[in-house]
PDB file of C-alpha atoms in Angstrom:
ATOM      1  CA  MET A 299       4.304   8.896  20.252  1.00 71.00           C
ATOM      2  CA  ALA A 300       6.433   9.184  17.195  1.00 80.00           C
ATOM      3  CA  LYS A 301       7.272   5.934  15.234  1.00 89.00           C
ATOM      4  CA  THR A 302      10.693   4.937  14.290  1.00 94.00           C
ATOM      5  CA  ILE A 303      10.510   4.311  10.543  1.00 97.00           C
ATOM      6  CA  HIS A 304      13.349   2.437   8.869  1.00 98.00           C
ATOM      7  CA  GLN A 305      13.597   1.160   5.278  1.00 98.00           C
ATOM      8  CA  ALA A 306      14.650  -2.213   3.734  1.00 98.00           C
ATOM      9  CA  THR A 307      14.980  -2.867   0.074  1.00 98.00           C
ATOM     10  CA  LEU A 308      14.491  -6.576  -1.052  1.00 98.00           C
ATOM     11  CA  ALA A 309      14.438  -8.550  -4.189  1.00 98.00           C
ATOM     12  CA  GLY A 310      12.857 -12.044  -4.264  1.00 97.00           C
ATOM     13  CA  GLY A 311      11.370 -12.603  -7.726  1.00 93.00           C
ATOM     14  CA  CYS A 312       8.292 -10.726  -8.982  1.00 91.00           C
ATOM     15  CA  PHE A 313       7.627  -7.696  -6.776  1.00 95.00           C
ATOM     16  CA  TRP A 314       3.880  -7.968  -6.895  1.00 93.00           C
ATOM     17  CA  CYS A 315       4.076 -10.858  -4.434  1.00 93.00           C
ATOM     18  CA  ILE A 316       6.632  -9.527  -2.023  1.00 96.00           C
ATOM     19  CA  GLU A 317       4.929  -6.152  -1.927  1.00 97.00           C
ATOM     20  CA  SER A 318       1.486  -7.586  -1.328  1.00 96.00           C
ATOM     21  CA  ALA A 319       2.809  -9.844   1.567  1.00 96.00           C
ATOM     22  CA  PHE A 320       4.644  -7.007   3.348  1.00 98.00           C
ATOM     23  CA  ASN A 321       1.759  -4.543   3.007  1.00 97.00           C
ATOM     24  CA  ALA A 322      -0.430  -7.035   4.878  1.00 97.00           C
ATOM     25  CA  LEU A 323       1.880  -7.150   8.025  1.00 97.00           C
ATOM     26  CA  GLN A 324       1.442  -5.125  11.234  1.00 97.00           C
ATOM     27  CA  GLY A 325       4.286  -2.708  11.687  1.00 97.00           C
ATOM     28  CA  ILE A 326       4.669  -1.963   7.842  1.00 98.00           C
ATOM     29  CA  GLU A 327       3.931   1.615   6.963  1.00 97.00           C
ATOM     30  CA  SER A 328       4.261   0.932   3.276  1.00 97.00           C
ATOM     31  CA  ALA A 329       5.800  -1.233   0.710  1.00 98.00           C
ATOM     32  CA  TYR A 330       6.471  -0.054  -2.871  1.00 97.00           C
ATOM     33  CA  SER A 331       7.549  -1.946  -5.980  1.00 98.00           C
ATOM     34  CA  GLY A 332      10.607  -0.686  -7.580  1.00 98.00           C
ATOM     35  CA  TYR A 333      13.931  -1.445  -9.316  1.00 98.00           C
ATOM     36  CA  ALA A 334      17.445  -1.480  -7.794  1.00 98.00           C
ATOM     37  CA  GLY A 335      21.073  -2.319  -8.480  1.00 97.00           C
ATOM     38  CA  GLY A 336      21.148  -1.551 -12.279  1.00 96.00           C
ATOM     39  CA  HIS A 337      23.063   1.012 -14.363  1.00 96.00           C
ATOM     40  CA  MET A 338      20.230   2.613 -16.362  1.00 94.00           C
ATOM     41  CA  GLN A 339      18.786   5.816 -14.865  1.00 93.00           C
ATOM     42  CA  ASN A 340      15.033   5.972 -14.608  1.00 93.00           C
ATOM     43  CA  PRO A 341      14.472   2.335 -15.803  1.00 96.00           C
ATOM     44  CA  THR A 342      11.002   1.282 -17.136  1.00 96.00           C
ATOM     45  CA  TYR A 343       9.393  -1.969 -16.517  1.00 96.00           C
ATOM     46  CA  LYS A 344       9.747  -2.898 -20.071  1.00 96.00           C
ATOM     47  CA  ALA A 345      13.561  -2.245 -19.994  1.00 97.00           C
ATOM     48  CA  VAL A 346      14.081  -4.156 -16.681  1.00 97.00           C
ATOM     49  CA  CYS A 347      12.124  -7.064 -18.088  1.00 94.00           C
ATOM     50  CA  GLU A 348      14.352  -7.224 -20.987  1.00 94.00           C
ATOM     51  CA  GLY A 349      17.115  -7.924 -18.630  1.00 91.00           C
ATOM     52  CA  ASP A 350      19.589  -5.408 -19.928  1.00 90.00           C
ATOM     53  CA  THR A 351      19.483  -2.721 -17.226  1.00 97.00           C
ATOM     54  CA  GLY A 352      21.046  -4.725 -14.422  1.00 97.00           C
ATOM     55  CA  HIS A 353      18.167  -3.908 -12.113  1.00 98.00           C
ATOM     56  CA  ALA A 354      16.316  -6.269  -9.839  1.00 98.00           C
ATOM     57  CA  GLU A 355      12.638  -5.975  -9.211  1.00 98.00           C
ATOM     58  CA  VAL A 356      12.580  -5.014  -5.496  1.00 98.00           C
ATOM     59  CA  VAL A 357      10.169  -3.869  -2.828  1.00 98.00           C
ATOM     60  CA  ARG A 358      11.080  -0.827  -0.708  1.00 98.00           C
ATOM     61  CA  ILE A 359       9.551  -1.476   2.790  1.00 98.00           C
ATOM     62  CA  ASN A 360       9.037   1.389   5.275  1.00 98.00           C
ATOM     63  CA  TYR A 361       8.560  -0.341   8.640  1.00 98.00           C
ATOM     64  CA  ASP A 362       8.101   0.583  12.249  1.00 97.00           C
ATOM     65  CA  ALA A 363      11.426  -0.480  13.937  1.00 97.00           C
ATOM     66  CA  ASP A 364       9.635  -0.499  17.374  1.00 96.00           C
ATOM     67  CA  GLN A 365       7.219  -3.252  16.111  1.00 96.00           C
ATOM     68  CA  LEU A 366       9.542  -5.122  13.686  1.00 96.00           C
ATOM     69  CA  SER A 367      13.273  -5.539  13.518  1.00 97.00           C
ATOM     70  CA  TYR A 368      15.338  -5.645  10.459  1.00 98.00           C
ATOM     71  CA  ARG A 369      15.991  -9.333  11.268  1.00 98.00           C
ATOM     72  CA  ASP A 370      12.277  -9.871  11.395  1.00 97.00           C
ATOM     73  CA  ILE A 371      11.932  -8.306   8.011  1.00 98.00           C
ATOM     74  CA  LEU A 372      14.589 -10.561   6.579  1.00 98.00           C
ATOM     75  CA  GLU A 373      13.159 -13.713   8.158  1.00 97.00           C
ATOM     76  CA  ILE A 374       9.732 -12.952   6.558  1.00 97.00           C
ATOM     77  CA  PHE A 375      11.647 -12.237   3.224  1.00 97.00           C
ATOM     78  CA  PHE A 376      13.343 -15.619   3.244  1.00 97.00           C
ATOM     79  CA  ALA A 377       9.996 -17.362   3.928  1.00 94.00           C
ATOM     80  CA  LEU A 378       8.389 -15.583   1.015  1.00 94.00           C
ATOM     81  CA  HIS A 379      10.850 -16.834  -1.744  1.00 95.00           C
ATOM     82  CA  ASP A 380      13.327 -19.464  -2.560  1.00 95.00           C
ATOM     83  CA  PRO A 381      16.808 -18.053  -1.867  1.00 97.00           C
ATOM     84  CA  THR A 382      18.493 -20.827  -3.640  1.00 97.00           C
ATOM     85  CA  GLN A 383      17.408 -20.091  -7.132  1.00 95.00           C
ATOM     86  CA  LEU A 384      19.871 -18.156  -8.998  1.00 95.00           C
ATOM     87  CA  ASN A 385      18.463 -15.334 -11.275  1.00 96.00           C
ATOM     88  CA  ARG A 386      14.955 -16.678 -11.049  1.00 94.00           C
ATOM     89  CA  GLN A 387      11.974 -17.573  -8.956  1.00 92.00           C
ATOM     90  CA  GLY A 388       9.891 -20.409 -10.390  1.00 87.00           C
ATOM     91  CA  ASN A 389       9.072 -19.548 -14.018  1.00 86.00           C
ATOM     92  CA  ASP A 390      10.347 -15.901 -13.733  1.00 91.00           C
ATOM     93  CA  VAL A 391      13.757 -16.196 -15.258  1.00 94.00           C
ATOM     94  CA  GLY A 392      16.470 -13.442 -15.442  1.00 95.00           C
ATOM     95  CA  THR A 393      18.639 -11.394 -13.398  1.00 96.00           C
ATOM     96  CA  GLN A 394      15.840  -9.056 -12.722  1.00 97.00           C
ATOM     97  CA  TYR A 395      14.231 -11.875 -10.596  1.00 96.00           C
ATOM     98  CA  ARG A 396      17.324 -12.466  -8.502  1.00 97.00           C
ATOM     99  CA  SER A 397      17.239 -12.954  -4.709  1.00 98.00           C
ATOM    100  CA  ALA A 398      19.068  -9.866  -3.195  1.00 98.00           C
ATOM    101  CA  ILE A 399      19.162  -7.785  -0.134  1.00 98.00           C
ATOM    102  CA  PHE A 400      19.999  -4.158  -0.829  1.00 98.00           C
ATOM    103  CA  TYR A 401      21.278  -2.897   2.411  1.00 98.00           C
ATOM    104  CA  HIS A 402      20.942   0.809   3.411  1.00 98.00           C
ATOM    105  CA  ASN A 403      23.800   0.795   5.963  1.00 98.00           C
ATOM    106  CA  ASP A 404      26.525  -1.350   7.522  1.00 98.00           C
ATOM    107  CA  GLU A 405      24.339  -2.568  10.295  1.00 98.00           C
ATOM    108  CA  GLN A 406      21.784  -4.015   7.871  1.00 98.00           C
ATOM    109  CA  LYS A 407      24.738  -5.645   5.906  1.00 98.00           C
ATOM    110  CA  ALA A 408      25.938  -7.343   9.053  1.00 98.00           C
ATOM    111  CA  VAL A 409      22.486  -8.560  10.051  1.00 98.00           C
ATOM    112  CA  ALA A 410      21.875  -9.823   6.517  1.00 98.00           C
ATOM    113  CA  GLU A 411      25.229 -11.653   6.243  1.00 98.00           C
ATOM    114  CA  SER A 412      24.843 -13.158   9.781  1.00 98.00           C
ATOM    115  CA  LEU A 413      21.152 -14.409   9.072  1.00 98.00           C
ATOM    116  CA  ILE A 414      22.317 -16.007   5.747  1.00 98.00           C
ATOM    117  CA  LYS A 415      25.080 -17.802   7.551  1.00 97.00           C
ATOM    118  CA  GLU A 416      22.662 -19.034  10.206  1.00 97.00           C
ATOM    119  CA  LEU A 417      20.151 -20.186   7.631  1.00 97.00           C
ATOM    120  CA  ALA A 418      22.954 -21.978   5.665  1.00 96.00           C
ATOM    121  CA  GLU A 419      24.092 -23.803   8.894  1.00 95.00           C
ATOM    122  CA  GLN A 420      20.480 -24.905   9.507  1.00 95.00           C
ATOM    123  CA  ASP A 421      20.435 -26.747   6.126  1.00 90.00           C
ATOM    124  CA  ILE A 422      16.746 -25.528   5.538  1.00 92.00           C
ATOM    125  CA  TRP A 423      17.068 -25.849   1.719  1.00 94.00           C
ATOM    126  CA  PRO A 424      18.766 -28.708  -0.174  1.00 93.00           C
ATOM    127  CA  ASP A 425      20.747 -26.131  -2.329  1.00 96.00           C
ATOM    128  CA  PRO A 426      23.042 -23.274  -1.134  1.00 97.00           C
ATOM    129  CA  ILE A 427      21.655 -19.715  -0.626  1.00 97.00           C
ATOM    130  CA  VAL A 428      22.527 -17.477  -3.499  1.00 98.00           C
ATOM    131  CA  THR A 429      20.998 -14.298  -2.136  1.00 98.00           C
ATOM    132  CA  GLU A 430      23.373 -11.431  -2.903  1.00 98.00           C
ATOM    133  CA  VAL A 431      23.993  -8.851  -0.247  1.00 98.00           C
ATOM    134  CA  THR A 432      24.847  -5.497  -1.879  1.00 98.00           C
ATOM    135  CA  ALA A 433      24.675  -1.805  -1.152  1.00 98.00           C
ATOM    136  CA  LEU A 434      21.575  -0.155  -2.406  1.00 98.00           C
ATOM    137  CA  SER A 435      22.248   1.563  -5.680  1.00 96.00           C
ATOM    138  CA  ASN A 436      20.177   3.220  -8.319  1.00 96.00           C
ATOM    139  CA  TYR A 437      16.800   2.660  -6.716  1.00 97.00           C
ATOM    140  CA  HIS A 438      13.769   3.765  -8.695  1.00 96.00           C
ATOM    141  CA  GLN A 439      10.117   3.266  -7.825  1.00 97.00           C
ATOM    142  CA  ALA A 440       8.254   1.277 -10.386  1.00 97.00           C
ATOM    143  CA  GLU A 441       5.431   2.782 -12.415  1.00 97.00           C
ATOM    144  CA  ASP A 442       2.173   3.564 -10.572  1.00 97.00           C
ATOM    145  CA  TYR A 443       0.252   0.598 -12.159  1.00 95.00           C
ATOM    146  CA  HIS A 444       2.629  -1.856 -10.323  1.00 96.00           C
ATOM    147  CA  GLN A 445       1.742  -0.460  -6.855  1.00 97.00           C
ATOM    148  CA  ASP A 446      -0.784  -2.718  -5.091  1.00 96.00           C
ATOM    149  CA  TYR A 447      -0.910  -4.736  -8.390  1.00 94.00           C
ATOM    150  CA  PHE A 448      -2.223  -7.969  -6.861  1.00 93.00           C
ATOM    151  CA  ARG A 449      -5.180  -6.130  -4.952  1.00 92.00           C
ATOM    152  CA  ASN A 450      -5.959  -3.995  -7.985  1.00 95.00           C
ATOM    153  CA  ASN A 451      -5.854  -6.801 -10.573  1.00 93.00           C
ATOM    154  CA  PRO A 452      -7.656  -9.825  -9.130  1.00 83.00           C
ATOM    155  CA  GLN A 453      -8.513 -10.934 -12.618  1.00 89.00           C
ATOM    156  CA  ASN A 454      -4.950 -11.269 -13.791  1.00 92.00           C
ATOM    157  CA  GLN A 455      -3.955 -14.822 -14.678  1.00 92.00           C
ATOM    158  CA  TYR A 456      -0.496 -14.527 -13.242  1.00 90.00           C
ATOM    159  CA  CYS A 457      -1.769 -13.109  -9.954  1.00 88.00           C
ATOM    160  CA  ASN A 458      -4.329 -16.085  -9.851  1.00 90.00           C
ATOM    161  CA  MET A 459      -1.860 -18.769 -10.679  1.00 90.00           C
ATOM    162  CA  VAL A 460       1.269 -17.734  -8.873  1.00 89.00           C
ATOM    163  CA  VAL A 461       0.817 -14.845  -6.461  1.00 90.00           C
ATOM    164  CA  ALA A 462      -2.486 -15.941  -4.840  1.00 92.00           C
ATOM    165  CA  PRO A 463      -1.311 -19.357  -3.741  1.00 91.00           C
ATOM    166  CA  LYS A 464       2.089 -17.945  -2.516  1.00 91.00           C
ATOM    167  CA  LEU A 465       0.228 -15.342  -0.434  1.00 93.00           C
ATOM    168  CA  ALA A 466      -2.248 -17.923   0.883  1.00 94.00           C
ATOM    169  CA  LYS A 467       0.689 -19.790   2.371  1.00 94.00           C
ATOM    170  CA  PHE A 468       2.109 -16.625   3.755  1.00 93.00           C
ATOM    171  CA  ARG A 469      -1.129 -15.688   5.341  1.00 94.00           C
ATOM    172  CA  GLN A 470      -1.253 -19.025   7.153  1.00 95.00           C
ATOM    173  CA  LYS A 471       2.381 -18.928   8.290  1.00 95.00           C
ATOM    174  CA  PHE A 472       2.142 -15.370   9.526  1.00 95.00           C
ATOM    175  CA  ALA A 473      -1.422 -14.999  10.528  1.00 95.00           C
ATOM    176  CA  ALA A 474      -0.661 -13.617  14.083  1.00 95.00           C
ATOM    177  CA  ARG A 475       1.355 -10.821  12.365  1.00 96.00           C
ATOM    178  CA  LEU A 476      -1.263  -9.687   9.845  1.00 96.00           C
ATOM    179  CA  LYS A 477      -3.073  -6.337  10.022  1.00 95.00           C
ATOM    180  CA  GLY A 478      -6.642  -6.426  11.234  1.00 84.00           C
TER     181      GLY A 478
END
């Protein structure tokens, strides 16, 4: 039976954590680190980190829509980062670390806007949600060494101090949805 593969492109701070979390979930075919929303063609990690390209660090997620809905993807995304921090996540500061949903079509836009409204009404966070909802533009996959970075670089200090604790909480919360 053929799978119905859809895409989502999300920015929630450093892409290493978001990519690693989504790649661990059932129904995810792949998640790749990349850049979106900027003005420079073919940006490099160095250029994006300097904050002058307008890109956000994103994760492009290919998921089986028969197993996960776009809303499911977004609910997991909102559990993975703080959507109230403007142009930052923790100690990672700059527009490249902004919270953003880069929609691929009008249906995704409507789902994102509806969910953000619901979350805002639920008063989950003490501060307002600042996640931008914008059409996907100028997507570029990140360099190969960024793909599966957390898994491939267990000795990295940032991974040990920031990514590992975040993923441990994620695995607890979404244990029933993890791949075997």
